[in-house]
PDB file of C-alpha atoms in Angstrom:
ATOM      1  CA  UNK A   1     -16.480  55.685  36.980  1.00 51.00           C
ATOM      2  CA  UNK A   2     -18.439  57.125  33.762  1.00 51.00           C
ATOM      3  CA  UNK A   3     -21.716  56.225  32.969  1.00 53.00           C
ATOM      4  CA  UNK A   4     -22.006  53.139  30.663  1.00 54.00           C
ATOM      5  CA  UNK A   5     -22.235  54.302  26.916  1.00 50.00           C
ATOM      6  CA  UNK A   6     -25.748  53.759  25.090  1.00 50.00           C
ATOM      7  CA  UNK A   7     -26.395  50.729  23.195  1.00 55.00           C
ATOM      8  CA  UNK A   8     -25.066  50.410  19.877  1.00 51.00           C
ATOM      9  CA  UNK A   9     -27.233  51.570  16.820  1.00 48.00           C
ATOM     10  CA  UNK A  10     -28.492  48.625  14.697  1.00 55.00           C
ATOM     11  CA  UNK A  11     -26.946  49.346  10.999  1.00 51.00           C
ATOM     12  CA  UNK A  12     -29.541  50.455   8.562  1.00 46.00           C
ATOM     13  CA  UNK A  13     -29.267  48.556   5.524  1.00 50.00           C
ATOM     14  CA  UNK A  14     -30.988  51.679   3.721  1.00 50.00           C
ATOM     15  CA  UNK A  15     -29.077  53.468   1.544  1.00 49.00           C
ATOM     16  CA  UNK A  16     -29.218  57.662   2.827  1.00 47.00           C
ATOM     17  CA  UNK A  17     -29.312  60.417   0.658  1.00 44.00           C
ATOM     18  CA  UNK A  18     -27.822  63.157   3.320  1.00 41.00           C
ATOM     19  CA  UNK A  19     -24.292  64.174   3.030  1.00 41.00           C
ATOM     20  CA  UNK A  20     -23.619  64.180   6.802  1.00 39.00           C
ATOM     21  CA  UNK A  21     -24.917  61.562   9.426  1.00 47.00           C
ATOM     22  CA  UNK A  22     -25.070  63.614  12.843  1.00 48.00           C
ATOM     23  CA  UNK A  23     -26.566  61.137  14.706  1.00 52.00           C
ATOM     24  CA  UNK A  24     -24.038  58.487  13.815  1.00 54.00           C
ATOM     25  CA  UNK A  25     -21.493  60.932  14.447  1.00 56.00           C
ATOM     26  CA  UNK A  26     -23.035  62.384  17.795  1.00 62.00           C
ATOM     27  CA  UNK A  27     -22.768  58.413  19.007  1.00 65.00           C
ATOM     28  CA  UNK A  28     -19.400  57.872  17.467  1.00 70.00           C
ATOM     29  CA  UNK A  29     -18.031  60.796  19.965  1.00 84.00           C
ATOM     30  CA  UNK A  30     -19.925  59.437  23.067  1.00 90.00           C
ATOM     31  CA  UNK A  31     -17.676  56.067  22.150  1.00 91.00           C
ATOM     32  CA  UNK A  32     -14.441  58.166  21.306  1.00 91.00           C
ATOM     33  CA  UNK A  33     -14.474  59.437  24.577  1.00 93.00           C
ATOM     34  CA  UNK A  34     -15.175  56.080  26.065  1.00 93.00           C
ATOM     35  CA  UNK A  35     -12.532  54.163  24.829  1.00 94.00           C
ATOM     36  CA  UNK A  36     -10.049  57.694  25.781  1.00 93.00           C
ATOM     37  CA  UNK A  37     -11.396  56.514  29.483  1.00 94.00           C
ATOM     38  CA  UNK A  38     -10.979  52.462  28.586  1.00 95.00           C
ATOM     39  CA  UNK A  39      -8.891  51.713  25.638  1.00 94.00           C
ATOM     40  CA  UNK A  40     -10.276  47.935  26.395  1.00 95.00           C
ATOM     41  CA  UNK A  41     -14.156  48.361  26.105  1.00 96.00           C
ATOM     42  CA  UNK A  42     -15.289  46.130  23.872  1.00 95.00           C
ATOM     43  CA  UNK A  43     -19.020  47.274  23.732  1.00 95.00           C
ATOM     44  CA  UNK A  44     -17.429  50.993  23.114  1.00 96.00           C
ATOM     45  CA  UNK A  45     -15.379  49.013  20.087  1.00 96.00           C
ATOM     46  CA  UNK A  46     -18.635  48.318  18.942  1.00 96.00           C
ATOM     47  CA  UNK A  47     -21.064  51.312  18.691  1.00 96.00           C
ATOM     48  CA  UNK A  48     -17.610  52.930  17.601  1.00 96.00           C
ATOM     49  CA  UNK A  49     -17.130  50.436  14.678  1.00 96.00           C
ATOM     50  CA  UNK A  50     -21.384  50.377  14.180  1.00 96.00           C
ATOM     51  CA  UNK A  51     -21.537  54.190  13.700  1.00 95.00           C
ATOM     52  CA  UNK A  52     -18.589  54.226  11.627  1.00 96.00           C
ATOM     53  CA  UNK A  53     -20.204  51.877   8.830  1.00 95.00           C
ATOM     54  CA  UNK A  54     -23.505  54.155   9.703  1.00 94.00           C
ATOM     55  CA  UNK A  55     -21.483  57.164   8.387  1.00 93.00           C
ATOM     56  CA  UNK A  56     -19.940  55.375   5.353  1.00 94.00           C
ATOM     57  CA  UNK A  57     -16.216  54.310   7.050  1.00 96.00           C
ATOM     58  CA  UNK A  58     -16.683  51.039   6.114  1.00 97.00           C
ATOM     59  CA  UNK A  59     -12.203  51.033   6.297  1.00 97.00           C
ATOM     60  CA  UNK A  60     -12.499  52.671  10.167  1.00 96.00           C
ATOM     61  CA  UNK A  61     -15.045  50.298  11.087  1.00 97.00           C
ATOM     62  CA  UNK A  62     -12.652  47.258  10.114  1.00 97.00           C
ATOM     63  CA  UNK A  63     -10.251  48.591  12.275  1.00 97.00           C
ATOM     64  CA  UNK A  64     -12.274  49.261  15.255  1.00 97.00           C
ATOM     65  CA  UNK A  65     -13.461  45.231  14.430  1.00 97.00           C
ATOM     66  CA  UNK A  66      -9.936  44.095  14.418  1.00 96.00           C
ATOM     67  CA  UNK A  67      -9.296  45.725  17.578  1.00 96.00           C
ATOM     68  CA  UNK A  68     -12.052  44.272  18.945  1.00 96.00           C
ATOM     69  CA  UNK A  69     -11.451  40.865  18.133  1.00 96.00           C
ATOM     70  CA  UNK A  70      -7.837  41.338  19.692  1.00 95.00           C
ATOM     71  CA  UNK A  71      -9.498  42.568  23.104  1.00 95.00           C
ATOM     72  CA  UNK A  72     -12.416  40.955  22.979  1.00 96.00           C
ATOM     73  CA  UNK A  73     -12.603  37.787  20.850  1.00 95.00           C
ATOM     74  CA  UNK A  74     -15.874  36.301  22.164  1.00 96.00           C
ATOM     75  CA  UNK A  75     -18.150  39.376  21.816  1.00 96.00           C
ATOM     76  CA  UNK A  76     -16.048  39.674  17.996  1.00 96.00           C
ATOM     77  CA  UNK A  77     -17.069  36.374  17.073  1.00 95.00           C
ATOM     78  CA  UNK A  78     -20.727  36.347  18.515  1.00 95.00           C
ATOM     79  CA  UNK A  79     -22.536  40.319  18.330  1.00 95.00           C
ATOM     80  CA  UNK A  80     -20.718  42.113  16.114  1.00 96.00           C
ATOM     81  CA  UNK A  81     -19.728  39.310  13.605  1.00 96.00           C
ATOM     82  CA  UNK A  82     -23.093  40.333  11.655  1.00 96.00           C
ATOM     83  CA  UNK A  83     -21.877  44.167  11.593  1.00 97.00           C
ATOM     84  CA  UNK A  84     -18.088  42.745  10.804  1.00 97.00           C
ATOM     85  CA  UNK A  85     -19.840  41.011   7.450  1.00 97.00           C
ATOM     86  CA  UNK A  86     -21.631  44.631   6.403  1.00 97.00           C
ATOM     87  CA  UNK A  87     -18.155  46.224   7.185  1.00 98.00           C
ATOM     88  CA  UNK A  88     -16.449  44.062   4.820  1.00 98.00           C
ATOM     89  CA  UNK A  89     -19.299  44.282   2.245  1.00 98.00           C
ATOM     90  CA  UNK A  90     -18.938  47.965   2.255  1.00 98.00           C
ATOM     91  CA  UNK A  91     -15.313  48.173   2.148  1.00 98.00           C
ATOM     92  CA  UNK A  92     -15.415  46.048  -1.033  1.00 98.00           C
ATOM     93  CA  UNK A  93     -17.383  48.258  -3.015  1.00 97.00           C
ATOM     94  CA  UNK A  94     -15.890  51.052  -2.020  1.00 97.00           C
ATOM     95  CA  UNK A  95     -12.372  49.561  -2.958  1.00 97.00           C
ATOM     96  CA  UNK A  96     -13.831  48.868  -6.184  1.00 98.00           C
ATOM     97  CA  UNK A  97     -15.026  52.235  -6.466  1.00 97.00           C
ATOM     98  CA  UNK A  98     -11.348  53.390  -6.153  1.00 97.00           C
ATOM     99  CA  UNK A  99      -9.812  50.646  -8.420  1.00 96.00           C
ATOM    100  CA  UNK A 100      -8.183  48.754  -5.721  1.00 97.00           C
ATOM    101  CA  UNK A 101      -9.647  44.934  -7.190  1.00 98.00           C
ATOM    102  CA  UNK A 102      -7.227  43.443  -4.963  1.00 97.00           C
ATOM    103  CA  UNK A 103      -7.835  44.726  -1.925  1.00 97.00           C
ATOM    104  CA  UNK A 104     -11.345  44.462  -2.672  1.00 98.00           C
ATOM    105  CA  UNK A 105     -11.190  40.581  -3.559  1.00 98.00           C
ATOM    106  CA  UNK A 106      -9.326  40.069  -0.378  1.00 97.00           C
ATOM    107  CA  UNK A 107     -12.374  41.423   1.670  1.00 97.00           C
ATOM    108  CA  UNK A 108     -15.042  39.742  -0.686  1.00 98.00           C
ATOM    109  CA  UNK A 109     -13.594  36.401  -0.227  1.00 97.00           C
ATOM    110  CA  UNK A 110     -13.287  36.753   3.929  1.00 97.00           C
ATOM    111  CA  UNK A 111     -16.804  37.751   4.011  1.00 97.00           C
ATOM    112  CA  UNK A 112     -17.722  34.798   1.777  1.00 97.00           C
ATOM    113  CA  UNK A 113     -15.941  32.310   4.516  1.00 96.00           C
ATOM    114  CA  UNK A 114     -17.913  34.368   7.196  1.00 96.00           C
ATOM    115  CA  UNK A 115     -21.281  33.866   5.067  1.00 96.00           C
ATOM    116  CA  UNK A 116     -21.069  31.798   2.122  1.00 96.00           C
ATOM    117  CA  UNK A 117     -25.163  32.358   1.585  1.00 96.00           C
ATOM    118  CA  UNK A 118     -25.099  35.580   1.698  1.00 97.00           C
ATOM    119  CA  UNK A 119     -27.594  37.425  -0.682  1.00 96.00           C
ATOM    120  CA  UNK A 120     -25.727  38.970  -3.650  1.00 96.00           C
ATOM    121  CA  UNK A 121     -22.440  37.690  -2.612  1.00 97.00           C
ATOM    122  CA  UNK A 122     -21.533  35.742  -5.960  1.00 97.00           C
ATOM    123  CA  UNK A 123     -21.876  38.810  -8.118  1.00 96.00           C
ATOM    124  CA  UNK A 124     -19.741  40.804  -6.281  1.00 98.00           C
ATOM    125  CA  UNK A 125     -17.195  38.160  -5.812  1.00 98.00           C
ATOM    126  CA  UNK A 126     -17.493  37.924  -9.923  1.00 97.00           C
ATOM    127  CA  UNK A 127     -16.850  41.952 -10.154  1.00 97.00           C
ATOM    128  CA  UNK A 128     -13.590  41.939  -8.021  1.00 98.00           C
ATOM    129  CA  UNK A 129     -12.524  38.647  -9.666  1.00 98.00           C
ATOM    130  CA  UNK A 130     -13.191  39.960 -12.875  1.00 97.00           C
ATOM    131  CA  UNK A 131     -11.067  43.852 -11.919  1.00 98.00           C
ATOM    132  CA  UNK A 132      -8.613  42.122 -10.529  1.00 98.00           C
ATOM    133  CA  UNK A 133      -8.122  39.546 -13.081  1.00 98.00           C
ATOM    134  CA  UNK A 134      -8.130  42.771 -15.629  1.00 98.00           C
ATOM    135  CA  UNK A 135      -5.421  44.357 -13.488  1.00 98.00           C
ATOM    136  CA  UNK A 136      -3.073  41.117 -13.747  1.00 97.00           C
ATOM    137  CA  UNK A 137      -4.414  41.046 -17.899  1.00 97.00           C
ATOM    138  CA  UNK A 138      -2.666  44.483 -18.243  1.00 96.00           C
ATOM    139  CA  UNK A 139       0.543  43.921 -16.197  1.00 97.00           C
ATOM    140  CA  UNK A 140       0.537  40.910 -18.470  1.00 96.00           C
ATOM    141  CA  UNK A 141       0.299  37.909 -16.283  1.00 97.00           C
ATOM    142  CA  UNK A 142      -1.916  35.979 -18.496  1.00 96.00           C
ATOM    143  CA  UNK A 143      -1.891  32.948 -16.818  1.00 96.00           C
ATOM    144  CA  UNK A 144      -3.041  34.336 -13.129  1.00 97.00           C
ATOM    145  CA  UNK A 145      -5.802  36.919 -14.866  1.00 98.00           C
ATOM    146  CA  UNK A 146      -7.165  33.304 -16.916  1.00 98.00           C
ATOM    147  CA  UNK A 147      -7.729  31.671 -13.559  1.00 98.00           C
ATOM    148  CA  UNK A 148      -9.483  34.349 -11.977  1.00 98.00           C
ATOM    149  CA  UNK A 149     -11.738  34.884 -15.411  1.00 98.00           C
ATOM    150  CA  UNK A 150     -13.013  31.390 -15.161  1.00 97.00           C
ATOM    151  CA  UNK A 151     -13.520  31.325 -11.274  1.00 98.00           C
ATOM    152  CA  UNK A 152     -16.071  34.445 -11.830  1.00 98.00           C
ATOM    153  CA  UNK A 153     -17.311  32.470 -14.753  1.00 97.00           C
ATOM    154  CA  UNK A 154     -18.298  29.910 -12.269  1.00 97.00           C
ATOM    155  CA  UNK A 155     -19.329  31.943  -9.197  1.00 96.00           C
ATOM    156  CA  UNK A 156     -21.222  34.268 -11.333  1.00 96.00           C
ATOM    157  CA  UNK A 157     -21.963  33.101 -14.949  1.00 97.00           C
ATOM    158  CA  UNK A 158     -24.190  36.270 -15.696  1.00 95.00           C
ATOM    159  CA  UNK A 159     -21.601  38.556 -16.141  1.00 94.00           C
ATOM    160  CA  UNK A 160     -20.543  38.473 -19.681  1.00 96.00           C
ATOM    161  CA  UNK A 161     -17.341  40.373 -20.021  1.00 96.00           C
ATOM    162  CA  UNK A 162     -15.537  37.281 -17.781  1.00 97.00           C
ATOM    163  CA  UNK A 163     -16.142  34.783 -20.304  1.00 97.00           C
ATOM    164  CA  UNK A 164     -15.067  36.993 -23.447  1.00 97.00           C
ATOM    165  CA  UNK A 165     -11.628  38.083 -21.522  1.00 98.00           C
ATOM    166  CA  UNK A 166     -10.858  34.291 -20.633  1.00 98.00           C
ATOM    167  CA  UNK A 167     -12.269  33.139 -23.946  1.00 97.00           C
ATOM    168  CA  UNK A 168      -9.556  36.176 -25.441  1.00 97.00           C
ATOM    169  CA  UNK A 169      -6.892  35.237 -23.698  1.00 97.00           C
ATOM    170  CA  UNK A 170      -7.175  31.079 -24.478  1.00 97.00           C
ATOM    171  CA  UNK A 171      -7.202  32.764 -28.631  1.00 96.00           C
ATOM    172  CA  UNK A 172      -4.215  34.485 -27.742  1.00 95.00           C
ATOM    173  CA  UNK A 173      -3.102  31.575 -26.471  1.00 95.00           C
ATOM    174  CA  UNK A 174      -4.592  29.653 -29.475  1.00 94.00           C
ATOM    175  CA  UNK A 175      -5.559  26.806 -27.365  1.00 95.00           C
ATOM    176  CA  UNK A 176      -8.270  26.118 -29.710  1.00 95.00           C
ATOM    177  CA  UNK A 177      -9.634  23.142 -27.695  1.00 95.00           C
ATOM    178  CA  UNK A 178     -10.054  24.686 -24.564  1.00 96.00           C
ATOM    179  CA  UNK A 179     -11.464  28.261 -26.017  1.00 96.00           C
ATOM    180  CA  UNK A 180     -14.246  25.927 -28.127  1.00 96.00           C
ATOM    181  CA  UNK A 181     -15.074  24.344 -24.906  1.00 96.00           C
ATOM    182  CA  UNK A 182     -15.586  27.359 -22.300  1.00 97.00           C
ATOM    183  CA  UNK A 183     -17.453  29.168 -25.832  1.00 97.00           C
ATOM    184  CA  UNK A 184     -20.158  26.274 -25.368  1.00 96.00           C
ATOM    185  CA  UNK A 185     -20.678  27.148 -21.754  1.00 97.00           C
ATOM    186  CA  UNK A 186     -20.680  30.523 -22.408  1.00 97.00           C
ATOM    187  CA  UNK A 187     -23.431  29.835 -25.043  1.00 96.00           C
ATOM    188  CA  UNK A 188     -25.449  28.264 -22.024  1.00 95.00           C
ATOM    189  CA  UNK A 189     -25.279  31.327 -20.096  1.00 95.00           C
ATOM    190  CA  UNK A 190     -25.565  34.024 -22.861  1.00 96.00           C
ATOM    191  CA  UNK A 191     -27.608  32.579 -25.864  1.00 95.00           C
ATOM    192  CA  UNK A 192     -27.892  35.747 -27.837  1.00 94.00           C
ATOM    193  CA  UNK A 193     -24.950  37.349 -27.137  1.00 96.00           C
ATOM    194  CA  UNK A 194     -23.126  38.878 -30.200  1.00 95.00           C
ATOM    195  CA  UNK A 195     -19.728  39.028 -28.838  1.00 96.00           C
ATOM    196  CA  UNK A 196     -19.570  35.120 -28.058  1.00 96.00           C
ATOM    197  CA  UNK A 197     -20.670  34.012 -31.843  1.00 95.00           C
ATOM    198  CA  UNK A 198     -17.987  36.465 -32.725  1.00 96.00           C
ATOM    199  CA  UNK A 199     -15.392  35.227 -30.818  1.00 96.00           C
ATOM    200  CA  UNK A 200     -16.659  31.498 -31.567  1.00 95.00           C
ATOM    201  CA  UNK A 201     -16.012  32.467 -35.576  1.00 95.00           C
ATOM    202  CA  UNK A 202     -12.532  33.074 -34.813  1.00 94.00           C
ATOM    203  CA  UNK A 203     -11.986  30.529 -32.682  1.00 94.00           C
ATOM    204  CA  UNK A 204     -12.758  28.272 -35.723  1.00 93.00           C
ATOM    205  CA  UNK A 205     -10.520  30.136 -37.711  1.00 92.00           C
ATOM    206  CA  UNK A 206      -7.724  28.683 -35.619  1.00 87.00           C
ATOM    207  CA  UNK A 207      -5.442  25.669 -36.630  1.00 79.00           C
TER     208      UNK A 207
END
């Protein structure tokens, strides 16, 4: 039989300013060839899956992960779950990257069921909320892109343009009431910002 493959790199959190990654690449053939010999080698699965998200593949490395936990469901759930949480981190800013918000709120919200504490998590579950909820604004589901506006409200309050599109749509709306109400909040989070006394004004305006 062939040689067992080398241990699996760790993933380097660090971001890397060369274009290429040889010695992820190098490793990702030595586990290519492996799972060629044994299409069921879980600890091939993954240094193939950890040298993918090494070279920036954060999409192949999900795959190799899902193939892993469909072969091997206990070494899924206990060493690579860590690398499976990076994966899915990556892939969501690289979907938003390419203006795919829902496809990148999908993998935001399974790595916040994976790791609900992990650092940085709400303010890039506020960005996809907030693109996708922009994408359903423009197709003109109102109602849908209002929900998602005031969840990244709530999971992150620091990003600004989430409260003027909900407060926007509620004037559109001209539910008053309700627009007065998340303005106060908004007030809370963003004391000096222009564009919420603005909005407040014409709020008032409203009968």
């Amino acid at each position: 039989p062939p040689p067992p493959p080398p241990p699996p790199p760790p993933v380097s959190r660090r971001r890397r300013h060369t274009r290429f990654e040889p010695k992820s690449r190098g490793l990702g053939d030595v586990y290519k060839r492996q799972l060629q010999l044994d299409s069921r080698n879980g600890r091939a699965w993954v240094g193939q899956a950890r040298a993918q998200l090494a070279g920036r593949e954060p999409e192949a490395a999900l795959q190799s992960f899902s193939r892993l936990a469909k072969i091997d469901a206990d070494r899924f759930r206990g060493e690579a779950l860590p690398d499976y949480a990076d994966a899915l981190e990556a892939a969501a800013q690289a979907r938003l990257a390419r203006r795919k918000p829902d496809a990148a709120l999908a993998a935001v919200r399974a790595l916040a069921q994976l790791e609900p504490d992990r650092h940085g998590l709400n303010r890039l579950l506020g960005r996809a909320l907030a693109a996708e909820a922009e994408r359903r604004r423009l197709l003109g589901e109102r109602g849908p892109a209002l929900s998602l506006y005031r969840e990244a409200c709530r999971v992150a309050p620091q990003e600004l343009d989430a409260w003027v599109a909900a407060v926007e749509i509620l004037l559109e709306q001209r539910k008053r009431k309700e627009a007065m109400r998340l303005l106060e909040a908004a007030r809370k989070a963003h004391p000096t910002a222009g564009s919420i006394r603005t909005l407040t004004l014409q709020a008032m305006r409203i009968r």
